[in-house]
Amino acid sequence: MRKLLLVRYGEIFLKGLNRPYFLKALVERVRHATSAYGGNVWLHDGRIFVSDVTDMEACASKIARVFGVHSICFAVEMEKDSFDAICDQSVEMMRDLHGTFRVNARRSDKKYPLDSPKINAEIGERILRRCAQLKVDLHHPDHILAVEIRDFCYLYVRIIPGSGGMPVGTNGKAMLLLSGGIDSPVAGYLIAKRGVKISAVHFHSYPYTSDRAKEKVLDLARILSEYACGIKVYIVPFTEIQMQIHEKCPEEYSTLIMRRFMMRIAQNCAELDRAQALITGESIGQVASQTMEALQTTNAVVSLPVFRPLIGSDKSDIIEIAEKIGTFETSSLPYEDCCTVFTPRHPVTRPKPDRVAAAESVLDAEELISKAMAGIEIVQV
């Protein structure tokens, strides 16, 4: 008998003939997540098993952040030949629990002499006899004892939820425009959850934005990297571009022109990184640069698809996800980002593309972008 983690997957089960590709990627991601705790990771009979780790709790917490994992079960593996031993172990696992319970048996080994209803009844009866503080409730129990009869018998009561989604790297690569705010880390998380490997680009306007603001963004990238299997961050010097926009362009168009430069540079970084799309944290109507017309104007300067997973979300919805994934506290730190520099008093909300293009035509866009690209700092987190 030994204790191990039984890792279950969800959506991958629907992948048909492509399932082995996704399962192989998921096993690799689980192995990466557990590498600090030693042990063994293997796939067998529709389950991923993790054994002999140095810290079961910490290891399970890491696995819970792996996209593609549905849940993690703290299981006991034992020989299935002695049903009495299985019953005794079941009683031990339920002895300190109170309230109601049920037994949920699954018999993958159809040659096993007892079928699932019989296993449920026999184990449930013994628990009732020896654990007086427990009662049976088949519909809404406080505790469920799971019994899986496979090559071995696996017993577990405690289950923690995983992150769901698809294994990172199985659905292409995209470049996230990562600010220090609440929205963009959540957008990156949601796209990574669909199996997309993400890199990030951050625009830094020193001295108008401090080095601590840059570190804040790298801290956000580190949190995201726990889910995204590492992130490469392109830090772009953006001060000269913003100064030129502030000095030469109409104030009401300055935010839109800034966003258009960001999109162009992000696409250049995506091409360097062999990414196939851009990701932004925009939510329609949230600010002046996120109206339908404004988004169309910023889209016009890039050819890559732009993913906006938050486009229909309320701020409260976004904050809820940020709190769940652990980015909200860092995003809320009072360090400015470049979007707060030279903010116009009355930004245009329904821009005409031709007027925006005319307003920025006074700038040498090619030269400004070339200088910014030459000054990029790349940080792997």
Coordinates of C-alpha atoms in Angstrom, one line a residue:
M1 CA 0.0 0.0 0.0
R2 CA 1.2 3.5 -0.8
K3 CA 0.0 7.0 -0.9
L4 CA 0.0 8.9 -4.3
L5 CA -1.7 11.6 -6.3
L6 CA -4.2 10.5 -8.9
V7 CA -4.6 13.2 -11.5
R8 CA -7.7 13.3 -13.7
Y9 CA -8.2 15.2 -16.9
G10 CA -11.4 16.5 -18.5
E11 CA -11.7 18.0 -22.0
I12 CA -8.9 15.9 -23.4
F13 CA -11.2 12.9 -23.1
L14 CA -13.2 14.3 -26.0
K15 CA -10.2 14.5 -28.4
G16 CA -10.7 11.1 -30.2
L17 CA -7.8 10.0 -32.3
N18 CA -5.8 13.1 -31.3
R19 CA -6.0 12.3 -27.6
P20 CA -2.5 10.7 -27.3
Y21 CA -0.9 14.0 -28.5
F22 CA -2.7 16.0 -25.8
L23 CA -2.1 13.4 -23.1
K24 CA 1.6 13.3 -23.8
A25 CA 1.7 17.1 -23.5
L26 CA -0.3 16.9 -20.3
V27 CA 2.0 14.3 -18.7
E28 CA 5.0 16.5 -19.6
R29 CA 3.4 19.6 -18.0
V30 CA 2.6 17.6 -14.8
R31 CA 6.2 16.2 -14.7
H32 CA 7.5 19.8 -15.1
A33 CA 5.2 21.0 -12.3
T34 CA 6.3 18.2 -9.9
S35 CA 10.1 18.3 -10.7
A36 CA 10.9 20.2 -7.5
Y37 CA 9.4 17.4 -5.4
G38 CA 11.1 14.4 -7.0
G39 CA 9.0 11.3 -7.5
N40 CA 7.6 9.5 -10.5
V41 CA 4.9 10.5 -13.0
W42 CA 3.2 8.1 -15.4
L43 CA 0.1 7.7 -17.4
H44 CA -1.9 4.5 -17.2
D45 CA -5.5 3.4 -17.9
G46 CA -6.9 7.0 -18.3
R47 CA -5.2 8.4 -15.2
I48 CA -2.0 10.2 -14.5
F49 CA -0.2 9.0 -11.3
V50 CA 2.3 10.9 -9.2
S51 CA 4.1 9.0 -6.4
D52 CA 7.1 9.2 -4.1
V53 CA 7.1 13.0 -3.8
T54 CA 8.8 14.9 -1.0
D55 CA 5.8 17.1 -0.2
M56 CA 2.4 15.8 -1.2
E57 CA 0.5 19.0 -0.4
A58 CA 2.8 21.4 -2.2
C59 CA 3.1 19.1 -5.2
A60 CA -0.7 18.8 -5.5
S61 CA -1.0 22.6 -5.4
K62 CA 1.5 22.9 -8.2
I63 CA -0.4 20.3 -10.3
A64 CA -3.6 22.2 -9.7
R65 CA -2.2 25.0 -11.8
V66 CA -1.4 22.8 -14.8
F67 CA -3.9 23.5 -17.6
G68 CA -5.6 20.3 -18.7
V69 CA -5.9 18.9 -15.2
H70 CA -9.5 18.5 -14.0
S71 CA -8.8 17.4 -10.4
I72 CA -6.2 15.9 -8.1
C73 CA -7.1 13.1 -5.7
F74 CA -5.1 12.2 -2.6
A75 CA -5.3 8.4 -3.1
V76 CA -4.2 5.2 -1.4
E77 CA -3.1 2.4 -3.8
M78 CA -3.4 -1.2 -2.6
E79 CA -3.7 -4.7 -3.9
K80 CA -7.3 -5.5 -5.0
D81 CA -7.2 -9.2 -4.2
S82 CA -8.2 -8.8 -0.5
F83 CA -11.6 -7.1 -0.3
D84 CA -11.4 -7.2 3.5
A85 CA -8.2 -5.2 3.4
I86 CA -9.9 -2.7 1.1
C87 CA -12.8 -2.4 3.5
D88 CA -10.5 -1.9 6.5
Q89 CA -8.6 0.8 4.7
S90 CA -11.9 2.5 3.7
V91 CA -12.9 2.6 7.4
E92 CA -9.6 4.1 8.4
M93 CA -9.9 6.9 5.8
M94 CA -13.4 7.7 7.1
R95 CA -12.8 7.3 10.8
D96 CA -12.1 11.0 11.6
L97 CA -14.9 12.4 9.3
H98 CA -18.3 13.5 10.5
G99 CA -21.6 14.1 8.8
T100 CA -22.9 12.1 5.8
F101 CA -21.2 10.0 3.2
R102 CA -21.6 7.7 0.3
V103 CA -19.4 5.2 -1.5
N104 CA -18.8 5.6 -5.2
A105 CA -17.2 2.6 -6.8
R106 CA -15.9 2.3 -10.3
R107 CA -14.9 -1.1 -11.6
S108 CA -12.7 -0.7 -14.7
D109 CA -11.6 -4.4 -14.2
K110 CA -14.8 -6.1 -15.3
K111 CA -13.4 -9.5 -14.1
Y112 CA -13.4 -8.3 -10.5
P113 CA -15.8 -10.6 -8.6
L114 CA -17.9 -7.8 -7.1
D115 CA -19.8 -5.3 -9.2
S116 CA -19.9 -1.6 -8.4
P117 CA -23.3 -1.7 -6.5
K118 CA -22.1 -4.6 -4.4
I119 CA -18.8 -2.8 -3.6
N120 CA -20.7 0.3 -2.6
A121 CA -23.0 -1.7 -0.3
E122 CA -20.4 -3.8 1.4
I123 CA -17.9 -1.0 2.1
G124 CA -20.8 1.4 3.2
E125 CA -22.1 -1.2 5.6
R126 CA -18.7 -1.7 7.3
I127 CA -18.2 2.1 7.6
L128 CA -21.6 2.5 9.2
R129 CA -20.8 -0.3 11.7
R130 CA -17.5 1.1 12.8
C131 CA -17.9 4.9 12.4
A132 CA -21.0 5.8 14.4
Q133 CA -20.6 9.5 13.7
L134 CA -21.4 9.0 10.0
K135 CA -24.7 8.5 8.2
V136 CA -25.5 7.6 4.6
D137 CA -26.8 10.2 2.2
L138 CA -26.8 9.1 -1.4
H139 CA -27.9 12.4 -2.9
H140 CA -26.1 15.2 -1.0
P141 CA -23.3 13.7 1.1
D142 CA -20.7 15.7 3.0
H143 CA -18.1 13.1 1.9
I144 CA -17.6 10.7 -1.0
L145 CA -15.3 7.7 -0.7
A146 CA -14.2 6.9 -4.2
V147 CA -13.2 3.3 -4.9
E148 CA -11.5 2.6 -8.3
I149 CA -10.8 -1.0 -9.2
R150 CA -8.1 -1.0 -11.9
D151 CA -4.8 -2.9 -11.9
F152 CA -4.8 -1.9 -8.3
C153 CA -7.5 -0.6 -6.0
Y154 CA -7.4 3.2 -5.5
L155 CA -9.2 4.8 -2.6
Y156 CA -9.7 8.5 -2.0
V157 CA -11.9 11.0 -0.3
R158 CA -10.1 14.3 -0.7
I159 CA -10.2 15.9 -4.1
I160 CA -8.9 19.4 -5.1
P161 CA -10.0 21.0 -8.4
G162 CA -7.6 21.6 -11.2
S163 CA -7.5 24.6 -13.6
G164 CA -9.2 22.7 -16.5
G165 CA -8.5 23.8 -20.1
M166 CA -5.9 22.3 -22.4
P167 CA -2.2 21.7 -22.0
V168 CA -0.1 24.7 -22.7
G169 CA 1.6 24.5 -26.1
T170 CA -1.0 22.3 -27.8
N171 CA -2.8 25.2 -29.5
G172 CA -0.1 27.5 -30.9
K173 CA 1.6 30.6 -29.5
A174 CA 0.5 34.2 -28.9
M175 CA 2.0 37.5 -27.7
L176 CA 0.3 39.2 -24.7
L177 CA 0.4 43.0 -24.3
L178 CA 1.1 42.9 -20.5
S179 CA 0.6 46.1 -18.5
G180 CA 0.7 46.4 -14.8
G181 CA -3.1 46.5 -14.5
I182 CA -5.7 44.0 -13.6
D183 CA -7.0 43.1 -17.0
S184 CA -4.1 41.9 -19.1
P185 CA -2.8 39.2 -16.8
V186 CA -6.3 37.7 -16.7
A187 CA -6.5 37.8 -20.5
G188 CA -3.2 36.0 -20.8
Y189 CA -4.4 33.4 -18.3
L190 CA -7.6 32.7 -20.2
I191 CA -5.8 32.3 -23.5
A192 CA -3.1 30.1 -22.0
K193 CA -5.9 28.0 -20.5
R194 CA -6.9 27.1 -24.0
G195 CA -3.5 25.5 -24.6
V196 CA -1.8 28.5 -26.1
K197 CA 1.8 29.1 -25.2
I198 CA 2.2 32.8 -24.4
S199 CA 5.0 35.4 -24.4
A200 CA 4.5 39.0 -23.3
V201 CA 5.5 42.5 -24.4
H202 CA 5.6 45.3 -21.9
F203 CA 6.1 49.0 -22.7
H204 CA 8.3 50.9 -20.2
S205 CA 8.5 54.7 -20.2
Y206 CA 11.4 55.5 -17.9
P207 CA 11.6 57.9 -16.1
Y208 CA 7.9 58.5 -16.3
T209 CA 7.4 54.9 -15.1
S210 CA 9.8 53.6 -12.5
D211 CA 11.9 50.5 -12.3
R212 CA 9.6 49.3 -9.6
A213 CA 6.7 49.5 -12.1
K214 CA 8.8 47.2 -14.4
E215 CA 9.4 44.8 -11.6
K216 CA 5.7 44.8 -10.9
V217 CA 5.1 43.6 -14.4
L218 CA 7.8 40.9 -14.1
D219 CA 6.1 39.8 -10.8
L220 CA 2.8 39.4 -12.7
A221 CA 4.6 37.4 -15.4
R222 CA 6.1 35.1 -12.8
I223 CA 2.6 34.4 -11.4
L224 CA 1.3 33.7 -14.9
S225 CA 4.3 31.5 -15.6
E226 CA 3.1 29.1 -12.9
Y227 CA 0.2 28.3 -15.2
A228 CA 1.9 29.0 -18.6
C229 CA 5.1 26.9 -18.1
G230 CA 7.4 29.9 -18.3
I231 CA 7.0 33.3 -20.1
K232 CA 9.4 35.3 -22.2
V233 CA 8.9 39.0 -21.6
Y234 CA 9.9 41.6 -24.2
I235 CA 10.4 45.0 -22.4
V236 CA 10.2 47.8 -24.9
P237 CA 11.6 51.3 -24.2
F238 CA 8.6 53.5 -25.0
T239 CA 9.5 57.0 -23.7
E240 CA 10.6 58.5 -27.0
I241 CA 7.5 57.4 -28.8
Q242 CA 5.2 58.8 -26.1
M243 CA 7.1 62.1 -26.0
Q244 CA 6.8 62.5 -29.8
I245 CA 3.1 61.7 -29.7
H246 CA 2.7 64.2 -26.8
E247 CA 4.6 67.0 -28.6
K248 CA 3.4 66.6 -32.2
C249 CA -0.1 64.9 -32.2
P250 CA -3.5 66.3 -31.2
E251 CA -4.1 65.6 -27.6
E252 CA -7.5 63.9 -28.1
Y253 CA -5.9 61.3 -30.4
S254 CA -2.8 60.6 -28.3
T255 CA -4.1 57.5 -26.5
L256 CA -5.2 55.9 -29.7
I257 CA -2.0 56.7 -31.5
M258 CA -0.1 55.3 -28.6
R259 CA -2.1 52.1 -28.8
R260 CA -1.5 51.8 -32.5
F261 CA 2.3 52.0 -31.9
M262 CA 1.9 49.3 -29.2
M263 CA 0.1 47.0 -31.6
R264 CA 2.7 47.5 -34.3
I265 CA 5.6 46.8 -31.9
A266 CA 3.7 43.8 -30.4
Q267 CA 3.3 42.3 -33.8
N268 CA 7.0 42.8 -34.5
C269 CA 7.8 41.0 -31.3
A270 CA 5.3 38.3 -32.1
E271 CA 7.1 37.7 -35.4
L272 CA 10.4 37.4 -33.6
D273 CA 8.9 34.9 -31.2
R274 CA 7.0 33.0 -34.0
A275 CA 3.7 33.8 -32.3
Q276 CA 0.6 33.6 -34.3
A277 CA -1.7 36.1 -32.6
L278 CA -1.8 39.0 -30.2
I279 CA -3.7 39.1 -26.8
T280 CA -5.0 42.2 -25.1
G281 CA -7.0 42.8 -21.9
E282 CA -9.5 45.1 -23.5
S283 CA -13.2 45.1 -22.5
I284 CA -15.6 46.9 -24.7
G285 CA -16.6 50.3 -23.4
Q286 CA -14.4 50.2 -20.3
V287 CA -12.3 53.2 -21.3
A288 CA -12.3 55.6 -24.2
S289 CA -9.7 53.6 -26.2
Q290 CA -11.9 50.5 -26.0
T291 CA -15.0 51.6 -27.8
M292 CA -16.0 49.7 -30.9
E293 CA -14.6 52.4 -33.2
A294 CA -11.4 52.7 -31.2
L295 CA -10.7 49.0 -31.3
Q296 CA -11.3 49.0 -35.0
T297 CA -8.8 51.8 -35.4
T298 CA -6.1 49.9 -33.4
N299 CA -6.8 46.7 -35.2
A300 CA -6.2 48.4 -38.5
V301 CA -2.4 48.6 -38.1
V302 CA -1.7 44.9 -37.6
S303 CA -2.4 41.8 -39.7
L304 CA -2.2 39.2 -36.9
P305 CA -5.5 38.1 -35.2
V306 CA -6.1 39.9 -31.9
F307 CA -7.6 37.8 -29.1
R308 CA -9.6 39.8 -26.5
P309 CA -11.0 37.2 -24.1
L310 CA -12.4 39.9 -21.7
I311 CA -14.2 41.8 -24.4
G312 CA -17.7 41.1 -22.9
S313 CA -16.7 41.0 -19.2
D314 CA -17.6 43.4 -16.4
K315 CA -14.8 44.7 -14.2
S316 CA -16.2 42.6 -11.3
D317 CA -15.9 39.5 -13.4
I318 CA -12.3 40.3 -14.2
I319 CA -11.4 41.0 -10.6
E320 CA -12.9 37.7 -9.5
I321 CA -10.6 35.8 -11.9
A322 CA -7.6 37.9 -10.9
E323 CA -8.2 37.1 -7.3
K324 CA -8.5 33.4 -8.1
I325 CA -5.3 33.2 -10.0
G326 CA -3.3 35.3 -7.6
T327 CA -2.6 38.4 -9.8
F328 CA -5.0 40.9 -8.2
E329 CA -2.9 42.0 -5.2
T330 CA 0.2 42.6 -7.4
S331 CA -1.9 44.4 -10.1
S332 CA -3.3 46.7 -7.4
L333 CA 0.1 48.0 -6.3
P334 CA 0.3 51.7 -6.8
Y335 CA 3.0 51.8 -9.5
E336 CA 2.2 53.6 -12.7
D337 CA 2.4 52.1 -16.2
C338 CA 2.9 53.9 -19.5
C339 CA -0.8 54.1 -20.2
T340 CA -1.1 56.7 -17.4
V341 CA 1.5 59.0 -18.9
F342 CA 0.2 62.1 -20.8
T343 CA -3.4 61.0 -20.5
P344 CA -5.6 63.3 -22.5
R345 CA -8.3 65.3 -20.8
H346 CA -10.9 64.7 -23.5
P347 CA -10.0 61.6 -25.5
V348 CA -12.0 60.9 -28.6
T349 CA -14.3 58.0 -28.2
R350 CA -15.6 57.5 -31.8
P351 CA -12.6 58.1 -33.9
K352 CA -12.5 58.1 -37.7
P353 CA -9.7 55.9 -39.0
D354 CA -8.6 58.4 -41.6
R355 CA -8.4 61.2 -39.0
V356 CA -6.3 59.1 -36.7
A357 CA -4.0 58.2 -39.6
A358 CA -3.7 61.9 -40.5
A359 CA -3.0 62.8 -36.9
E360 CA -0.1 60.3 -36.6
S361 CA 1.3 61.0 -40.1
V362 CA 3.5 63.8 -38.6
L363 CA 5.6 61.0 -36.9
D364 CA 8.3 58.9 -38.5
A365 CA 6.7 55.7 -37.4
E366 CA 9.2 53.4 -39.0
E367 CA 12.2 55.1 -37.3
L368 CA 10.5 55.3 -33.9
I369 CA 9.6 51.6 -34.0
S370 CA 13.0 50.6 -35.2
K371 CA 14.7 52.4 -32.3
A372 CA 12.3 50.9 -29.8
M373 CA 12.9 47.4 -31.2
A374 CA 16.7 47.9 -31.0
G375 CA 16.4 48.7 -27.3
I376 CA 14.3 45.7 -26.2
E377 CA 15.3 43.8 -23.1
I378 CA 14.2 40.2 -23.0
V379 CA 13.6 38.5 -19.6
Q380 CA 12.7 34.8 -19.2
V381 CA 10.6 34.1 -16.2

